[in-house]
């Protein structure tokens, strides 16, 4: 039996493939390469010694998805594939809804047609909208502030309704906080196209000299130093969280877990750690707040520890060191 990883050549997907292969799972990757490269399959092979089967297929291509299920014995799907740029989603909402939601519907139709009922879905802390308090627990109210986040929330609802209607399905919704860092090999990591939206890839490109300075979006939030506070989690911990989530697939219905460290660090604290660990200065300017940003966002991650036996173990220093090691190794 194999595990199908949609979006398996992407940032979190590729680290999860490595983790699963190292733990003895047979992995098959489906990815349309819209934000990743096929060479990642080779990097996964270099790290693990095993080359996963790769399909360059778009989830919107239902026939293509069917072929993947026809040709393989898949019993579990880890579903990462989706568009994820917040700003772009505001400009292109219907493309986001079509791609993320129709893609997921095609996937679950084919799963059902092929008697495959176990799914782990890549959701996001963005579904908590503007939380009234932190740390955030899984039962906090849900809302969104942009179409990207709304696709995550709608897919969560679709999968929940599916499980109510059909008790053969078991689904785990994993709500990620802020994944950063890279594999120790520096072969895989976060390498977005164009100017990065997220903090760490922006920082590493400033460190490299590709971008002149970092803009820190606001220093007048009600936080320890006025800058935004986030729950940065090492992508290796996040990958391990998916493996731990397999345990929750043993029972039918929906299970929901936050994947975070439970600690918040501010933007300035992250810059400090990056500078200290890597001995590089990050020039920055304070600019206006970014619309839609919230002051503080960090997880109560105790449910995943209690029920899945999973806990993030990597430090912020390790995240900063590995992120820079990866960026500095990119040609
Ligand atoms: C973190 C902090 C910024 C860039 C977003 C999505 C979320 C999730 C992850 C993924 C904030 C500040 C950032 C910069 C800065 N989705 N910042 N200068 O906003 O917490 O979450 O990415 O697929 O849905 O909303 O992450 O890394 O963009 O920002 O000062 O150039 O860094 O204001 O306080 P965010 P982020």
Coordinates of C-alpha atoms and ligand atoms in Angstrom, one line a residue:
X1 CA 0.0 0.0 0.0
X2 CA 1.2 3.5 -0.9
X3 CA 0.8 7.0 0.4
X4 CA 0.0 9.6 -2.3
X5 CA 1.4 13.0 -1.5
X6 CA -0.2 15.8 -3.6
X7 CA 2.1 18.8 -3.8
X8 CA 5.0 16.5 -2.8
X9 CA 7.7 18.5 -4.6
X10 CA 6.7 21.7 -2.7
X11 CA 8.3 23.1 0.5
X12 CA 6.4 21.2 3.2
X13 CA 5.5 18.3 0.9
X14 CA 9.1 17.4 0.0
X15 CA 10.1 17.4 3.7
X16 CA 7.2 15.2 4.4
X17 CA 8.1 12.7 1.6
X18 CA 11.6 12.4 3.1
X19 CA 10.2 11.8 6.6
X20 CA 7.7 9.2 5.3
X21 CA 10.3 7.4 3.1
X22 CA 12.8 7.3 6.0
X23 CA 10.1 5.7 8.2
X24 CA 9.5 3.0 5.6
X25 CA 6.5 4.3 3.7
X26 CA 6.1 3.9 -0.1
X27 CA 5.5 7.4 -1.4
X28 CA 4.0 8.5 -4.7
X29 CA 4.1 12.2 -5.6
X30 CA 1.5 14.1 -7.6
X31 CA 2.4 17.7 -8.4
X32 CA 1.8 20.1 -11.3
X33 CA 5.1 21.9 -10.6
X34 CA 3.3 25.3 -10.6
X35 CA 5.5 26.4 -7.7
X36 CA 8.2 23.7 -7.5
X37 CA 10.7 21.8 -9.7
X38 CA 10.9 18.2 -10.8
X39 CA 14.6 18.1 -9.6
X40 CA 13.2 17.9 -6.0
X41 CA 12.3 14.3 -6.8
X42 CA 16.0 13.7 -7.3
X43 CA 16.9 15.5 -4.1
X44 CA 14.5 13.3 -2.2
X45 CA 16.2 10.3 -3.7
X46 CA 19.7 11.7 -2.8
X47 CA 18.6 12.1 0.8
X48 CA 16.7 8.9 1.3
X49 CA 18.3 6.5 -1.3
X50 CA 14.8 5.9 -2.7
X51 CA 13.2 7.6 -5.7
X52 CA 9.5 8.1 -5.2
X53 CA 7.3 7.6 -8.3
X54 CA 6.4 11.1 -9.7
X55 CA 3.3 12.2 -11.7
X56 CA 3.3 15.7 -13.2
X57 CA -0.4 16.0 -13.0
X58 CA -2.8 18.8 -12.0
X59 CA -5.6 18.0 -9.6
X60 CA -7.9 19.8 -12.0
X61 CA -7.2 17.1 -14.5
X62 CA -9.6 14.5 -13.2
X63 CA -8.6 11.9 -15.8
X64 CA -5.0 12.3 -14.7
X65 CA -5.9 11.9 -11.1
X66 CA -7.9 8.8 -11.9
X67 CA -4.9 7.3 -13.7
X68 CA -2.7 7.7 -10.6
X69 CA -5.2 5.8 -8.5
X70 CA -5.7 3.2 -11.3
X71 CA -2.0 2.5 -11.6
X72 CA -1.2 2.3 -7.8
X73 CA -2.5 0.8 -4.6
X74 CA -3.0 3.9 -2.6
X75 CA -4.6 3.7 0.9
X76 CA -3.7 7.1 2.3
X77 CA -3.5 10.6 0.8
X78 CA -1.5 13.6 2.2
X79 CA -3.0 16.6 0.4
X80 CA -0.7 19.6 0.2
X81 CA -1.3 20.7 -3.4
X82 CA -2.9 24.2 -3.6
X83 CA -2.2 27.8 -4.3
X84 CA -1.1 29.7 -1.2
X85 CA -0.2 33.3 -1.8
X86 CA -2.5 35.5 0.3
X87 CA -2.1 38.7 -1.8
X88 CA -2.6 36.9 -5.1
X89 CA -5.7 35.2 -3.8
X90 CA -7.3 38.7 -3.2
X91 CA -6.5 39.6 -6.8
X92 CA -7.6 36.3 -8.3
X93 CA -10.3 34.8 -6.0
X94 CA -12.0 32.6 -8.5
X95 CA -8.8 31.1 -9.7
X96 CA -8.0 30.3 -6.0
X97 CA -11.5 28.8 -5.3
X98 CA -11.4 26.8 -8.6
X99 CA -7.9 25.5 -8.1
X100 CA -8.0 24.6 -4.4
X101 CA -11.6 23.5 -4.0
X102 CA -12.2 21.8 -7.4
X103 CA -8.8 20.2 -7.1
X104 CA -9.7 18.8 -3.7
X105 CA -13.2 17.6 -4.9
X106 CA -11.5 15.8 -7.9
X107 CA -9.2 14.1 -5.4
X108 CA -11.8 12.9 -3.1
X109 CA -14.1 11.7 -5.9
X110 CA -11.2 9.6 -7.1
X111 CA -10.4 8.4 -3.6
X112 CA -13.9 7.2 -3.1
X113 CA -14.1 5.6 -6.5
X114 CA -10.9 3.6 -5.6
X115 CA -11.8 2.7 -2.0
X116 CA -9.3 5.0 -0.5
X117 CA -10.7 6.7 2.6
X118 CA -7.8 8.1 4.6
X119 CA -6.8 11.7 4.0
X120 CA -4.5 14.2 5.8
X121 CA -5.3 17.8 4.8
X122 CA -2.8 20.7 4.9
X123 CA -4.8 23.5 6.6
X124 CA -3.6 26.6 8.2
X125 CA -3.8 28.7 11.3
X126 CA -5.2 31.3 8.9
X127 CA -8.7 29.7 9.6
X128 CA -8.7 31.3 13.0
X129 CA -8.9 34.8 11.5
X130 CA -8.2 37.4 14.1
X131 CA -8.2 35.3 17.3
X132 CA -9.4 37.1 20.4
X133 CA -6.8 35.4 22.6
X134 CA -3.6 33.4 22.3
X135 CA -2.5 30.6 22.5
X136 CA -5.0 29.3 20.0
X137 CA -6.9 26.1 20.6
X138 CA -8.5 23.9 17.9
X139 CA -12.1 24.8 19.1
X140 CA -11.6 28.5 18.7
X141 CA -14.1 30.3 16.3
X142 CA -13.2 30.2 12.7
X143 CA -13.2 33.0 10.1
X144 CA -10.9 34.2 7.3
X145 CA -9.6 37.5 6.0
X146 CA -8.7 36.5 2.4
X147 CA -9.7 34.1 -0.3
X148 CA -6.7 31.8 0.3
X149 CA -7.8 31.3 3.9
X150 CA -11.4 30.9 2.8
X151 CA -10.4 28.0 0.5
X152 CA -8.7 26.3 3.5
X153 CA -11.8 26.8 5.6
X154 CA -14.2 25.6 2.9
X155 CA -12.2 22.5 2.3
X156 CA -12.2 21.8 6.0
X157 CA -16.0 22.0 5.9
X158 CA -16.3 19.9 2.8
X159 CA -14.2 17.2 4.3
X160 CA -16.2 17.4 7.6
X161 CA -19.5 17.0 5.7
X162 CA -18.0 14.1 3.8
X163 CA -17.1 12.3 7.0
X164 CA -20.6 12.8 8.4
X165 CA -22.1 11.4 5.3
X166 CA -19.8 8.5 4.8
X167 CA -18.3 6.8 7.8
X168 CA -15.7 4.9 5.7
X169 CA -13.7 8.2 5.5
X170 CA -11.2 9.4 8.1
X171 CA -9.7 12.8 7.7
X172 CA -7.2 14.7 9.7
X173 CA -7.1 18.5 9.4
X174 CA -3.7 19.9 10.3
X175 CA -3.5 23.6 11.0
X176 CA 0.0 24.8 10.4
X177 CA 1.4 27.8 12.1
X178 CA 4.5 29.4 10.5
X179 CA 6.8 26.8 9.0
X180 CA 10.4 27.9 8.3
X181 CA 13.8 26.2 8.1
X182 CA 15.0 23.4 5.8
X183 CA 16.4 19.9 5.7
X184 CA 20.0 19.6 7.0
X185 CA 21.2 18.4 3.6
X186 CA 20.3 21.9 2.3
X187 CA 19.0 20.1 -0.8
X188 CA 15.3 21.0 -0.2
X189 CA 13.8 24.1 1.5
X190 CA 11.6 27.1 0.9
X191 CA 12.4 28.6 -2.5
X192 CA 9.5 30.8 -3.6
X193 CA 9.3 32.3 -7.1
X194 CA 9.7 36.1 -7.3
X195 CA 9.8 38.3 -4.3
X196 CA 8.9 36.3 -1.2
X197 CA 5.7 37.1 0.7
X198 CA 6.7 35.4 3.9
X199 CA 9.2 36.6 6.4
X200 CA 12.0 33.9 6.5
X201 CA 12.5 33.6 2.7
X202 CA 12.7 37.4 2.6
X203 CA 15.3 37.4 5.4
X204 CA 17.4 34.8 3.7
X205 CA 17.4 36.7 0.4
X206 CA 18.4 39.9 2.2
X207 CA 21.2 37.9 3.8
X208 CA 22.3 36.7 0.4
X209 CA 22.2 40.2 -1.1
X210 CA 19.5 39.4 -3.6
X211 CA 17.2 41.9 -1.8
X212 CA 18.6 45.1 -0.3
X213 CA 16.8 45.2 3.1
X214 CA 13.8 43.8 4.9
X215 CA 10.7 45.8 5.5
X216 CA 9.3 45.1 9.0
X217 CA 5.6 45.6 8.7
X218 CA 4.8 47.7 11.8
X219 CA 6.3 48.2 15.2
X220 CA 3.3 49.5 17.0
X221 CA 1.5 46.3 17.8
X222 CA 0.6 45.4 21.3
X223 CA 3.4 42.8 21.6
X224 CA 6.8 42.6 23.5
X225 CA 8.6 44.9 21.0
X226 CA 5.7 46.2 18.8
X227 CA 6.4 43.8 15.9
X228 CA 4.2 40.8 15.0
X229 CA 4.5 37.6 17.0
X230 CA 4.3 34.2 15.3
X231 CA 4.7 30.6 16.1
X232 CA 7.6 29.6 13.9
X233 CA 7.9 25.9 13.5
X234 CA 10.8 23.9 11.9
X235 CA 9.6 22.3 8.7
X236 CA 11.2 19.0 9.9
X237 CA 8.9 19.0 13.0
X238 CA 5.9 19.8 10.7
X239 CA 6.8 16.9 8.4
X240 CA 7.0 14.6 11.5
X241 CA 3.6 15.9 12.5
X242 CA 2.1 14.3 9.4
X243 CA 3.5 11.0 10.2
X244 CA 2.2 11.2 13.7
X245 CA -1.3 12.1 12.3
X246 CA -1.5 8.7 10.6
X247 CA -2.5 7.4 14.0
X248 CA -5.6 9.5 14.0
X249 CA -6.6 8.0 10.6
X250 CA -7.2 4.7 12.4
X251 CA -10.7 5.9 13.5
X252 CA -13.3 7.3 11.2
X253 CA -14.5 10.9 11.1
X254 CA -12.6 14.2 11.3
X255 CA -9.8 15.0 13.7
X256 CA -8.2 18.4 14.0
X257 CA -4.8 19.4 15.3
X258 CA -2.7 22.5 15.5
X259 CA 0.9 22.0 14.5
X260 CA 3.0 24.7 16.1
X261 CA 5.6 24.9 18.9
X262 CA 3.3 26.8 21.4
X263 CA 5.9 29.6 21.5
X264 CA 5.6 33.0 19.9
X265 CA 8.6 35.0 18.7
X266 CA 8.5 38.5 17.3
X267 CA 9.8 39.6 13.9
X268 CA 12.7 41.4 15.6
X269 CA 13.5 38.4 17.8
X270 CA 13.6 36.3 14.6
X271 CA 16.0 38.8 13.0
X272 CA 18.2 38.8 16.1
X273 CA 18.4 35.0 16.2
X274 CA 19.2 34.9 12.5
X275 CA 22.0 37.5 12.8
X276 CA 23.5 35.8 15.8
X277 CA 23.4 32.2 14.6
X278 CA 24.6 33.0 11.1
X279 CA 26.8 36.0 11.9
X280 CA 25.2 38.1 9.2
X281 CA 23.6 41.5 9.5
X282 CA 20.1 41.9 8.2
X283 CA 19.4 45.5 7.3
X284 CA 15.8 46.4 7.9
X285 CA 13.4 49.3 7.9
X286 CA 10.2 49.7 9.8
X287 CA 7.3 50.3 7.5
X288 CA 3.5 50.5 7.8
X289 CA 1.5 47.5 9.0
X290 CA 0.6 45.0 6.3
X291 CA -3.2 45.0 5.7
X292 CA -4.8 41.9 7.2
X293 CA -1.9 41.1 9.6
X294 CA -2.6 40.3 13.3
X295 CA -0.5 41.2 16.3
X296 CA 0.0 37.7 17.8
X297 CA -0.6 34.2 16.6
X298 CA 0.7 31.1 18.3
X299 CA -0.7 27.7 19.0
X300 CA -1.8 25.7 21.9
X301 CA -0.2 22.5 20.5
X302 CA -1.1 20.3 23.5
X303 CA -3.8 18.3 21.7
X304 CA -1.3 16.9 19.2
X305 CA 1.1 16.0 22.0
X306 CA -1.6 14.3 24.0
X307 CA -3.3 12.4 21.2
X308 CA -0.6 11.9 18.6
X309 CA 2.5 11.9 20.8
X310 CA 3.9 14.6 18.6
X311 CA 5.8 17.6 19.8
X312 CA 8.0 20.2 18.0
X313 CA 11.6 19.7 19.1
X314 CA 13.7 22.1 17.0
X315 CA 14.7 25.5 18.3
X316 CA 14.5 28.9 16.6
X317 CA 18.3 28.9 16.2
X318 CA 18.1 25.6 14.3
X319 CA 15.4 27.0 12.1
X320 CA 17.5 30.1 11.3
X321 CA 20.7 28.1 10.7
X322 CA 19.1 25.6 8.3
X323 CA 17.1 28.3 6.4
X324 CA 20.4 30.1 5.7
X325 CA 22.3 27.0 4.9
X326 CA 19.6 26.2 2.3
X327 CA 19.5 29.7 0.8
X328 CA 23.2 30.0 0.6
X329 CA 23.5 26.7 -1.2
X330 CA 21.1 27.7 -4.0
X331 CA 23.0 28.6 -7.2
Ligands
LIG1 C1 5.1 36.8 9.6 C2 5.4 38.1 10.3 C3 4.5 40.0 9.1 C4 7.3 39.6 5.7 C5 1.1 33.8 6.2 C6 -0.3 33.5 5.8 C7 -0.7 32.2 6.4 C8 0.2 31.1 6.2 C9 1.7 31.5 6.4 C10 0.5 29.8 4.1 C11 4.2 39.1 10.3 C12 6.0 40.0 9.2 C13 6.6 39.4 6.9 C14 8.1 40.8 5.6 C15 7.5 41.4 7.8 N1 0.0 30.6 4.9 N2 6.7 40.3 7.9 N3 8.2 41.6 6.6 O1 1.4 36.5 7.8 O2 1.9 35.0 9.8 O3 1.2 34.0 7.6 O4 2.0 32.7 5.8 O5 0.6 29.3 3.3 O6 -2.0 31.9 5.9 O7 -1.1 34.5 6.2 O8 3.4 34.9 7.8 O9 5.8 35.1 7.1 O10 4.1 36.5 5.9 O11 4.6 37.0 8.3 O12 7.7 42.2 8.7 O13 8.7 41.0 4.5 O14 6.4 38.8 9.6 O15 4.0 41.3 9.3 O16 4.2 39.8 11.5 P1 1.9 35.2 8.3 P2 4.5 35.9 7.2

